């Protein structure tokens, strides 16, 4: 989401889920057709998570009515291997009923503000429920939590697959970390480098007030923000890029609803000597993601598919879990421009949550994606 200061995104897609896709209702809550006691379970070879054999895994989305929650539900409701259990109306704020659902489900996906996410975790009293938290509350410096960017390194997918506590990455950090981490690991980008990160997001992450302004046609065509230089994604960027230093982050919101571009400009004199070429930079990034299902690396200096030969669209990957990385380099002048493109509501939020759910349950990584 573009900022911690703006309200949460409204229920834009509240009616996008068909009635046929909804689980069976009993009273005011939705419950699984198969109880935990009736399930036959086996242990996945890839994960310590118990995997249901011959029936559905149950998922509770705490915060289902918000943007990310609705998107997660939309992705899961089409699947035959998942049973969504839900609360409705005032029951969504009933602590006892939330606790019941959190402890009943196989996987809980938290689409909540930080404080509410921390509370939700405290309500889980069993050792079987997998929790995927889409807030920032458990991303940095919290013992027992795994960062849910499976492409981070060679071990991260295994860690996610074997964890009961998964912190879903932020949208902006997903792009920045994907670009920078391979360069640090390859000995090209020194730790503690002072980086500048520019980014522009669709207004879908900007909350109900901003949505209303844009839909009314009254918004500025482009608006920079974050001038207090304390964006809540900064610790995450510093930690998982392995740079170890918060970048100067310059986020903005454009007059489009969905999509995102994250940019990291570099001067070659910021890099170790072996990395001072476009080929070296591109090669390190390409090597990291060569076997990735969702992360792709475009050819070095690729411009043939730009709009009118010049413009990189931010919305080309909307409604996917894809992340696309580009390197543009000028060796003569010793500079490079690294670019990540993604759907801020896809790989930047709900798509990543579903990917992590799949891994935690020992399912195909791209199921439903």
PDB file of N, CA and C in Angstrom, residues 100-191:
ATOM      1  N   UNK A 100     -12.527 -18.185  17.298  1.00  0.00           N
ATOM      2  CA  UNK A 100     -13.022 -19.503  16.910  1.00  0.00           C
ATOM      3  C   UNK A 100     -12.617 -19.839  15.478  1.00  0.00           C
ATOM      4  N   UNK A 101     -12.805 -18.887  14.583  1.00  0.00           N
ATOM      5  CA  UNK A 101     -12.473 -19.131  13.174  1.00  0.00           C
ATOM      6  C   UNK A 101     -10.965 -19.265  12.968  1.00  0.00           C
ATOM      7  N   UNK A 102     -10.194 -18.431  13.666  1.00  0.00           N
ATOM      8  CA  UNK A 102      -8.738 -18.485  13.535  1.00  0.00           C
ATOM      9  C   UNK A 102      -8.180 -19.829  13.984  1.00  0.00           C
ATOM     10  N   UNK A 103      -8.797 -20.420  14.969  1.00  0.00           N
ATOM     11  CA  UNK A 103      -8.328 -21.715  15.474  1.00  0.00           C
ATOM     12  C   UNK A 103      -8.946 -22.897  14.743  1.00  0.00           C
ATOM     13  N   UNK A 104     -10.034 -22.658  14.016  1.00  0.00           N
ATOM     14  CA  UNK A 104     -10.706 -23.717  13.260  1.00  0.00           C
ATOM     15  C   UNK A 104     -10.037 -23.972  11.912  1.00  0.00           C
ATOM     16  N   UNK A 105      -9.470 -22.932  11.326  1.00  0.00           N
ATOM     17  CA  UNK A 105      -9.008 -23.033   9.934  1.00  0.00           C
ATOM     18  C   UNK A 105      -7.634 -23.678   9.828  1.00  0.00           C
ATOM     19  N   UNK A 106      -7.320 -24.136   8.615  1.00  0.00           N
ATOM     20  CA  UNK A 106      -5.976 -24.622   8.319  1.00  0.00           C
ATOM     21  C   UNK A 106      -5.022 -23.462   8.064  1.00  0.00           C
ATOM     22  N   UNK A 107      -5.525 -22.433   7.379  1.00  0.00           N
ATOM     23  CA  UNK A 107      -4.715 -21.251   7.090  1.00  0.00           C
ATOM     24  C   UNK A 107      -5.535 -20.001   7.379  1.00  0.00           C
ATOM     25  N   UNK A 108      -4.933 -19.063   8.122  1.00  0.00           N
ATOM     26  CA  UNK A 108      -5.540 -17.759   8.350  1.00  0.00           C
ATOM     27  C   UNK A 108      -4.729 -16.713   7.610  1.00  0.00           C
ATOM     28  N   UNK A 109      -5.406 -15.919   6.776  1.00  0.00           N
ATOM     29  CA  UNK A 109      -4.751 -14.822   6.074  1.00  0.00           C
ATOM     30  C   UNK A 109      -5.244 -13.520   6.697  1.00  0.00           C
ATOM     31  N   UNK A 110      -4.322 -12.753   7.259  1.00  0.00           N
ATOM     32  CA  UNK A 110      -4.668 -11.527   7.963  1.00  0.00           C
ATOM     33  C   UNK A 110      -4.525 -10.338   7.029  1.00  0.00           C
ATOM     34  N   UNK A 111      -5.637  -9.693   6.738  1.00  0.00           N
ATOM     35  CA  UNK A 111      -5.661  -8.508   5.873  1.00  0.00           C
ATOM     36  C   UNK A 111      -6.137  -7.336   6.734  1.00  0.00           C
ATOM     37  N   UNK A 112      -5.316  -6.959   7.682  1.00  0.00           N
ATOM     38  CA  UNK A 112      -5.695  -6.057   8.760  1.00  0.00           C
ATOM     39  C   UNK A 112      -4.622  -5.001   8.974  1.00  0.00           C
ATOM     40  N   UNK A 113      -4.970  -3.894   9.655  1.00  0.00           N
ATOM     41  CA  UNK A 113      -3.941  -2.969  10.122  1.00  0.00           C
ATOM     42  C   UNK A 113      -3.004  -3.675  11.107  1.00  0.00           C
ATOM     43  N   UNK A 114      -1.854  -3.081  11.350  1.00  0.00           N
ATOM     44  CA  UNK A 114      -0.830  -3.743  12.156  1.00  0.00           C
ATOM     45  C   UNK A 114      -1.335  -4.174  13.532  1.00  0.00           C
ATOM     46  N   UNK A 115      -1.960  -3.270  14.267  1.00  0.00           N
ATOM     47  CA  UNK A 115      -2.395  -3.583  15.630  1.00  0.00           C
ATOM     48  C   UNK A 115      -3.415  -4.722  15.635  1.00  0.00           C
ATOM     49  N   UNK A 116      -4.333  -4.688  14.682  1.00  0.00           N
ATOM     50  CA  UNK A 116      -5.339  -5.750  14.605  1.00  0.00           C
ATOM     51  C   UNK A 116      -4.706  -7.084  14.221  1.00  0.00           C
ATOM     52  N   UNK A 117      -3.675  -7.047  13.393  1.00  0.00           N
ATOM     53  CA  UNK A 117      -2.981  -8.280  13.015  1.00  0.00           C
ATOM     54  C   UNK A 117      -2.263  -8.884  14.221  1.00  0.00           C
ATOM     55  N   UNK A 118      -1.633  -8.040  15.022  1.00  0.00           N
ATOM     56  CA  UNK A 118      -0.964  -8.525  16.233  1.00  0.00           C
ATOM     57  C   UNK A 118      -1.983  -9.168  17.168  1.00  0.00           C
ATOM     58  N   UNK A 119      -3.147  -8.531  17.310  1.00  0.00           N
ATOM     59  CA  UNK A 119      -4.205  -9.100  18.147  1.00  0.00           C
ATOM     60  C   UNK A 119      -4.655 -10.443  17.602  1.00  0.00           C
ATOM     61  N   UNK A 120      -4.849 -10.544  16.286  1.00  0.00           N
ATOM     62  CA  UNK A 120      -5.315 -11.785  15.681  1.00  0.00           C
ATOM     63  C   UNK A 120      -4.352 -12.931  15.959  1.00  0.00           C
ATOM     64  N   UNK A 121      -3.061 -12.657  15.847  1.00  0.00           N
ATOM     65  CA  UNK A 121      -2.069 -13.696  16.114  1.00  0.00           C
ATOM     66  C   UNK A 121      -2.174 -14.181  17.558  1.00  0.00           C
ATOM     67  N   UNK A 122      -2.421 -13.257  18.475  1.00  0.00           N
ATOM     68  CA  UNK A 122      -2.521 -13.623  19.891  1.00  0.00           C
ATOM     69  C   UNK A 122      -3.740 -14.497  20.177  1.00  0.00           C
ATOM     70  N   UNK A 123      -4.723 -14.488  19.283  1.00  0.00           N
ATOM     71  CA  UNK A 123      -5.933 -15.285  19.481  1.00  0.00           C
ATOM     72  C   UNK A 123      -5.761 -16.740  19.063  1.00  0.00           C
ATOM     73  N   UNK A 124      -4.704 -17.041  18.337  1.00  0.00           N
ATOM     74  CA  UNK A 124      -4.472 -18.412  17.872  1.00  0.00           C
ATOM     75  C   UNK A 124      -3.773 -19.191  18.980  1.00  0.00           C
ATOM     76  N   UNK A 125      -4.434 -20.228  19.472  1.00  0.00           N
ATOM     77  CA  UNK A 125      -3.918 -20.987  20.610  1.00  0.00           C
ATOM     78  C   UNK A 125      -3.464 -22.388  20.236  1.00  0.00           C
ATOM     79  N   UNK A 126      -3.630 -22.775  18.980  1.00  0.00           N
ATOM     80  CA  UNK A 126      -3.192 -24.108  18.560  1.00  0.00           C
ATOM     81  C   UNK A 126      -1.838 -24.023  17.866  1.00  0.00           C
ATOM     82  N   UNK A 127      -1.260 -25.168  17.569  1.00  0.00           N
ATOM     83  CA  UNK A 127       0.037 -25.194  16.886  1.00  0.00           C
ATOM     84  C   UNK A 127      -0.083 -25.718  15.462  1.00  0.00           C
ATOM     85  N   UNK A 128      -1.298 -25.649  14.895  1.00  0.00           N
ATOM     86  CA  UNK A 128      -1.517 -26.187  13.551  1.00  0.00           C
ATOM     87  C   UNK A 128      -1.879 -25.120  12.523  1.00  0.00           C
ATOM     88  N   UNK A 129      -2.534 -24.051  12.930  1.00  0.00           N
ATOM     89  CA  UNK A 129      -2.969 -23.024  11.975  1.00  0.00           C
ATOM     90  C   UNK A 129      -1.771 -22.294  11.388  1.00  0.00           C
ATOM     91  N   UNK A 130      -1.712 -22.228  10.073  1.00  0.00           N
ATOM     92  CA  UNK A 130      -0.723 -21.399   9.379  1.00  0.00           C
ATOM     93  C   UNK A 130      -1.272 -19.976   9.301  1.00  0.00           C
ATOM     94  N   UNK A 131      -0.455 -18.995   9.670  1.00  0.00           N
ATOM     95  CA  UNK A 131      -0.872 -17.599   9.604  1.00  0.00           C
ATOM     96  C   UNK A 131      -0.033 -16.877   8.559  1.00  0.00           C
ATOM     97  N   UNK A 132      -0.719 -16.224   7.628  1.00  0.00           N
ATOM     98  CA  UNK A 132      -0.062 -15.362   6.631  1.00  0.00           C
ATOM     99  C   UNK A 132      -0.536 -13.946   6.900  1.00  0.00           C
ATOM    100  N   UNK A 133       0.379 -13.081   7.283  1.00  0.00           N
ATOM    101  CA  UNK A 133       0.034 -11.722   7.689  1.00  0.00           C
ATOM    102  C   UNK A 133       0.411 -10.734   6.594  1.00  0.00           C
ATOM    103  N   UNK A 134      -0.597 -10.035   6.044  1.00  0.00           N
ATOM    104  CA  UNK A 134      -0.350  -9.065   4.979  1.00  0.00           C
ATOM    105  C   UNK A 134       0.014  -7.681   5.510  1.00  0.00           C
ATOM    106  N   UNK A 135       0.003  -7.483   6.832  1.00  0.00           N
ATOM    107  CA  UNK A 135       0.386  -6.197   7.400  1.00  0.00           C
ATOM    108  C   UNK A 135       1.910  -6.122   7.543  1.00  0.00           C
ATOM    109  N   UNK A 136       2.396  -4.984   8.038  1.00  0.00           N
ATOM    110  CA  UNK A 136       3.841  -4.834   8.262  1.00  0.00           C
ATOM    111  C   UNK A 136       4.268  -5.324   9.645  1.00  0.00           C
ATOM    112  N   UNK A 137       3.322  -5.782  10.457  1.00  0.00           N
ATOM    113  CA  UNK A 137       3.586  -6.016  11.875  1.00  0.00           C
ATOM    114  C   UNK A 137       4.663  -7.055  12.140  1.00  0.00           C
ATOM    115  N   UNK A 138       4.791  -8.053  11.277  1.00  0.00           N
ATOM    116  CA  UNK A 138       5.691  -9.171  11.568  1.00  0.00           C
ATOM    117  C   UNK A 138       6.772  -9.346  10.504  1.00  0.00           C
ATOM    118  N   UNK A 139       7.043  -8.308   9.746  1.00  0.00           N
ATOM    119  CA  UNK A 139       8.001  -8.457   8.646  1.00  0.00           C
ATOM    120  C   UNK A 139       9.456  -8.356   9.078  1.00  0.00           C
ATOM    121  N   UNK A 140       9.744  -7.519  10.039  1.00  0.00           N
ATOM    122  CA  UNK A 140      11.133  -7.251  10.419  1.00  0.00           C
ATOM    123  C   UNK A 140      11.303  -7.411  11.925  1.00  0.00           C
ATOM    124  N   UNK A 141      12.306  -8.193  12.312  1.00  0.00           N
ATOM    125  CA  UNK A 141      12.704  -8.266  13.712  1.00  0.00           C
ATOM    126  C   UNK A 141      11.759  -8.995  14.623  1.00  0.00           C
ATOM    127  N   UNK A 142      10.943  -9.911  14.113  1.00  0.00           N
ATOM    128  CA  UNK A 142      10.003 -10.671  14.944  1.00  0.00           C
ATOM    129  C   UNK A 142      10.377 -12.145  14.863  1.00  0.00           C
ATOM    130  N   UNK A 143      10.774 -12.714  15.980  1.00  0.00           N
ATOM    131  CA  UNK A 143      11.200 -14.112  16.006  1.00  0.00           C
ATOM    132  C   UNK A 143      10.054 -15.039  15.594  1.00  0.00           C
ATOM    133  N   UNK A 144      10.426 -16.082  14.861  1.00  0.00           N
ATOM    134  CA  UNK A 144       9.462 -17.106  14.486  1.00  0.00           C
ATOM    135  C   UNK A 144       8.718 -16.838  13.198  1.00  0.00           C
ATOM    136  N   UNK A 145       8.961 -15.681  12.586  1.00  0.00           N
ATOM    137  CA  UNK A 145       8.271 -15.332  11.338  1.00  0.00           C
ATOM    138  C   UNK A 145       9.239 -15.414  10.157  1.00  0.00           C
ATOM    139  N   UNK A 146       8.731 -15.925   9.050  1.00  0.00           N
ATOM    140  CA  UNK A 146       9.503 -16.030   7.810  1.00  0.00           C
ATOM    141  C   UNK A 146       8.988 -14.994   6.821  1.00  0.00           C
ATOM    142  N   UNK A 147       9.902 -14.330   6.138  1.00  0.00           N
ATOM    143  CA  UNK A 147       9.530 -13.326   5.139  1.00  0.00           C
ATOM    144  C   UNK A 147       9.020 -14.030   3.889  1.00  0.00           C
ATOM    145  N   UNK A 148       7.802 -13.673   3.473  1.00  0.00           N
ATOM    146  CA  UNK A 148       7.113 -14.398   2.415  1.00  0.00           C
ATOM    147  C   UNK A 148       7.427 -13.956   1.006  1.00  0.00           C
ATOM    148  N   UNK A 149       8.703 -13.809   0.689  1.00  0.00           N
ATOM    149  CA  UNK A 149       9.127 -13.582  -0.695  1.00  0.00           C
ATOM    150  C   UNK A 149       9.943 -14.806  -1.097  1.00  0.00           C
ATOM    151  N   UNK A 150       9.291 -15.843  -1.631  1.00  0.00           N
ATOM    152  CA  UNK A 150       9.975 -17.117  -1.881  1.00  0.00           C
ATOM    153  C   UNK A 150      11.175 -16.998  -2.813  1.00  0.00           C
ATOM    154  N   UNK A 151      11.203 -15.960  -3.633  1.00  0.00           N
ATOM    155  CA  UNK A 151      12.288 -15.784  -4.602  1.00  0.00           C
ATOM    156  C   UNK A 151      13.493 -15.045  -4.016  1.00  0.00           C
ATOM    157  N   UNK A 152      13.465 -14.748  -2.714  1.00  0.00           N
ATOM    158  CA  UNK A 152      14.511 -13.942  -2.087  1.00  0.00           C
ATOM    159  C   UNK A 152      15.891 -14.545  -2.271  1.00  0.00           C
ATOM    160  N   UNK A 153      16.009 -15.846  -2.081  1.00  0.00           N
ATOM    161  CA  UNK A 153      17.270 -16.562  -2.254  1.00  0.00           C
ATOM    162  C   UNK A 153      16.963 -18.040  -2.455  1.00  0.00           C
ATOM    163  N   UNK A 154      17.989 -18.857  -2.483  1.00  0.00           N
ATOM    164  CA  UNK A 154      17.788 -20.274  -2.773  1.00  0.00           C
ATOM    165  C   UNK A 154      17.087 -21.014  -1.649  1.00  0.00           C
ATOM    166  N   UNK A 155      17.131 -20.483  -0.424  1.00  0.00           N
ATOM    167  CA  UNK A 155      16.544 -21.170   0.716  1.00  0.00           C
ATOM    168  C   UNK A 155      15.145 -20.687   1.084  1.00  0.00           C
ATOM    169  N   UNK A 156      14.736 -19.530   0.564  1.00  0.00           N
ATOM    170  CA  UNK A 156      13.523 -18.902   1.089  1.00  0.00           C
ATOM    171  C   UNK A 156      12.258 -19.692   0.791  1.00  0.00           C
ATOM    172  N   UNK A 157      12.178 -20.304  -0.354  1.00  0.00           N
ATOM    173  CA  UNK A 157      10.988 -21.085  -0.676  1.00  0.00           C
ATOM    174  C   UNK A 157      10.840 -22.245   0.298  1.00  0.00           C
ATOM    175  N   UNK A 158      11.945 -22.883   0.646  1.00  0.00           N
ATOM    176  CA  UNK A 158      11.906 -23.975   1.626  1.00  0.00           C
ATOM    177  C   UNK A 158      11.458 -23.451   2.986  1.00  0.00           C
ATOM    178  N   UNK A 159      11.963 -22.293   3.386  1.00  0.00           N
ATOM    179  CA  UNK A 159      11.590 -21.721   4.680  1.00  0.00           C
ATOM    180  C   UNK A 159      10.092 -21.394   4.726  1.00  0.00           C
ATOM    181  N   UNK A 160       9.586 -20.815   3.641  1.00  0.00           N
ATOM    182  CA  UNK A 160       8.161 -20.506   3.583  1.00  0.00           C
ATOM    183  C   UNK A 160       7.340 -21.788   3.650  1.00  0.00           C
ATOM    184  N   UNK A 161       7.778 -22.801   2.922  1.00  0.00           N
ATOM    185  CA  UNK A 161       7.045 -24.066   2.869  1.00  0.00           C
ATOM    186  C   UNK A 161       6.964 -24.752   4.221  1.00  0.00           C
ATOM    187  N   UNK A 162       7.910 -24.472   5.092  1.00  0.00           N
ATOM    188  CA  UNK A 162       7.984 -25.152   6.373  1.00  0.00           C
ATOM    189  C   UNK A 162       7.640 -24.254   7.555  1.00  0.00           C
ATOM    190  N   UNK A 163       7.003 -23.132   7.282  1.00  0.00           N
ATOM    191  CA  UNK A 163       6.691 -22.179   8.347  1.00  0.00           C
ATOM    192  C   UNK A 163       5.201 -22.133   8.642  1.00  0.00           C
ATOM    193  N   UNK A 164       4.878 -21.854   9.888  1.00  0.00           N
ATOM    194  CA  UNK A 164       3.498 -21.596  10.299  1.00  0.00           C
ATOM    195  C   UNK A 164       3.219 -20.112  10.431  1.00  0.00           C
ATOM    196  N   UNK A 165       4.240 -19.288  10.310  1.00  0.00           N
ATOM    197  CA  UNK A 165       4.101 -17.837  10.466  1.00  0.00           C
ATOM    198  C   UNK A 165       4.831 -17.164   9.309  1.00  0.00           C
ATOM    199  N   UNK A 166       4.058 -16.601   8.385  1.00  0.00           N
ATOM    200  CA  UNK A 166       4.608 -16.039   7.150  1.00  0.00           C
ATOM    201  C   UNK A 166       4.195 -14.582   7.047  1.00  0.00           C
ATOM    202  N   UNK A 167       5.165 -13.694   6.917  1.00  0.00           N
ATOM    203  CA  UNK A 167       4.911 -12.264   6.762  1.00  0.00           C
ATOM    204  C   UNK A 167       4.904 -11.921   5.276  1.00  0.00           C
ATOM    205  N   UNK A 168       3.739 -11.577   4.761  1.00  0.00           N
ATOM    206  CA  UNK A 168       3.623 -11.227   3.346  1.00  0.00           C
ATOM    207  C   UNK A 168       4.379  -9.931   3.077  1.00  0.00           C
ATOM    208  N   UNK A 169       5.151  -9.841   1.988  1.00  0.00           N
ATOM    209  CA  UNK A 169       5.916  -8.621   1.723  1.00  0.00           C
ATOM    210  C   UNK A 169       5.031  -7.436   1.349  1.00  0.00           C
ATOM    211  N   UNK A 170       5.572  -6.238   1.484  1.00  0.00           N
ATOM    212  CA  UNK A 170       4.915  -5.040   0.998  1.00  0.00           C
ATOM    213  C   UNK A 170       5.079  -4.909  -0.505  1.00  0.00           C
ATOM    214  N   UNK A 171       4.245  -4.094  -1.123  1.00  0.00           N
ATOM    215  CA  UNK A 171       4.267  -3.958  -2.588  1.00  0.00           C
ATOM    216  C   UNK A 171       5.543  -3.256  -3.064  1.00  0.00           C
ATOM    217  N   UNK A 172       5.833  -2.080  -2.507  1.00  0.00           N
ATOM    218  CA  UNK A 172       7.054  -1.375  -2.905  1.00  0.00           C
ATOM    219  C   UNK A 172       8.316  -2.189  -2.604  1.00  0.00           C
ATOM    220  N   UNK A 173       8.452  -2.757  -1.384  1.00  0.00           N
ATOM    221  CA  UNK A 173       9.658  -3.546  -1.104  1.00  0.00           C
ATOM    222  C   UNK A 173       9.837  -4.733  -2.028  1.00  0.00           C
ATOM    223  N   UNK A 174       8.748  -5.349  -2.480  1.00  0.00           N
ATOM    224  CA  UNK A 174       8.874  -6.482  -3.394  1.00  0.00           C
ATOM    225  C   UNK A 174       9.703  -6.099  -4.614  1.00  0.00           C
ATOM    226  N   UNK A 175       9.414  -4.939  -5.197  1.00  0.00           N
ATOM    227  CA  UNK A 175      10.170  -4.497  -6.367  1.00  0.00           C
ATOM    228  C   UNK A 175      11.599  -4.138  -6.038  1.00  0.00           C
ATOM    229  N   UNK A 176      11.800  -3.356  -4.991  1.00  0.00           N
ATOM    230  CA  UNK A 176      13.154  -2.910  -4.630  1.00  0.00           C
ATOM    231  C   UNK A 176      14.042  -4.078  -4.243  1.00  0.00           C
ATOM    232  N   UNK A 177      13.534  -4.969  -3.406  1.00  0.00           N
ATOM    233  CA  UNK A 177      14.325  -6.102  -2.937  1.00  0.00           C
ATOM    234  C   UNK A 177      14.663  -7.047  -4.090  1.00  0.00           C
ATOM    235  N   UNK A 178      13.693  -7.281  -4.969  1.00  0.00           N
ATOM    236  CA  UNK A 178      13.939  -8.166  -6.108  1.00  0.00           C
ATOM    237  C   UNK A 178      15.070  -7.650  -6.986  1.00  0.00           C
ATOM    238  N   UNK A 179      15.199  -6.340  -7.103  1.00  0.00           N
ATOM    239  CA  UNK A 179      16.256  -5.746  -7.916  1.00  0.00           C
ATOM    240  C   UNK A 179      17.611  -5.746  -7.217  1.00  0.00           C
ATOM    241  N   UNK A 180      17.617  -5.448  -5.923  1.00  0.00           N
ATOM    242  CA  UNK A 180      18.870  -5.184  -5.220  1.00  0.00           C
ATOM    243  C   UNK A 180      19.496  -6.405  -4.561  1.00  0.00           C
ATOM    244  N   UNK A 181      18.682  -7.309  -4.042  1.00  0.00           N
ATOM    245  CA  UNK A 181      19.244  -8.442  -3.302  1.00  0.00           C
ATOM    246  C   UNK A 181      20.206  -9.280  -4.142  1.00  0.00           C
ATOM    247  N   UNK A 182      19.886  -9.597  -5.405  1.00  0.00           N
ATOM    248  CA  UNK A 182      20.852 -10.377  -6.188  1.00  0.00           C
ATOM    249  C   UNK A 182      22.191  -9.673  -6.369  1.00  0.00           C
ATOM    250  N   UNK A 183      22.177  -8.354  -6.425  1.00  0.00           N
ATOM    251  CA  UNK A 183      23.422  -7.608  -6.617  1.00  0.00           C
ATOM    252  C   UNK A 183      24.279  -7.613  -5.357  1.00  0.00           C
ATOM    253  N   UNK A 184      23.649  -7.559  -4.194  1.00  0.00           N
ATOM    254  CA  UNK A 184      24.400  -7.671  -2.945  1.00  0.00           C
ATOM    255  C   UNK A 184      24.981  -9.070  -2.809  1.00  0.00           C
ATOM    256  N   UNK A 185      24.156 -10.077  -3.059  1.00  0.00           N
ATOM    257  CA  UNK A 185      24.618 -11.463  -2.937  1.00  0.00           C
ATOM    258  C   UNK A 185      25.740 -11.784  -3.913  1.00  0.00           C
ATOM    259  N   UNK A 186      25.731 -11.131  -5.075  1.00  0.00           N
ATOM    260  CA  UNK A 186      26.762 -11.391  -6.087  1.00  0.00           C
ATOM    261  C   UNK A 186      28.022 -10.568  -5.863  1.00  0.00           C
ATOM    262  N   UNK A 187      28.050  -9.759  -4.818  1.00  0.00           N
ATOM    263  CA  UNK A 187      29.233  -8.936  -4.550  1.00  0.00           C
ATOM    264  C   UNK A 187      29.375  -7.755  -5.489  1.00  0.00           C
ATOM    265  N   UNK A 188      28.256  -7.294  -6.039  1.00  0.00           N
ATOM    266  CA  UNK A 188      28.269  -6.146  -6.956  1.00  0.00           C
ATOM    267  C   UNK A 188      27.865  -4.870  -6.230  1.00  0.00           C
ATOM    268  N   UNK A 189      26.804  -4.922  -5.456  1.00  0.00           N
ATOM    269  CA  UNK A 189      26.319  -3.760  -4.715  1.00  0.00           C
ATOM    270  C   UNK A 189      26.809  -3.856  -3.272  1.00  0.00           C
ATOM    271  N   UNK A 190      27.636  -2.913  -2.823  1.00  0.00           N
ATOM    272  CA  UNK A 190      28.154  -2.992  -1.450  1.00  0.00           C
ATOM    273  C   UNK A 190      27.055  -2.780  -0.417  1.00  0.00           C
ATOM    274  N   UNK A 191      27.184  -3.453   0.705  1.00  0.00           N
ATOM    275  CA  UNK A 191      26.295  -3.183   1.826  1.00  0.00           C
ATOM    276  C   UNK A 191      26.506  -1.749   2.309  1.00  0.00           C
TER     277      UNK A 191
END
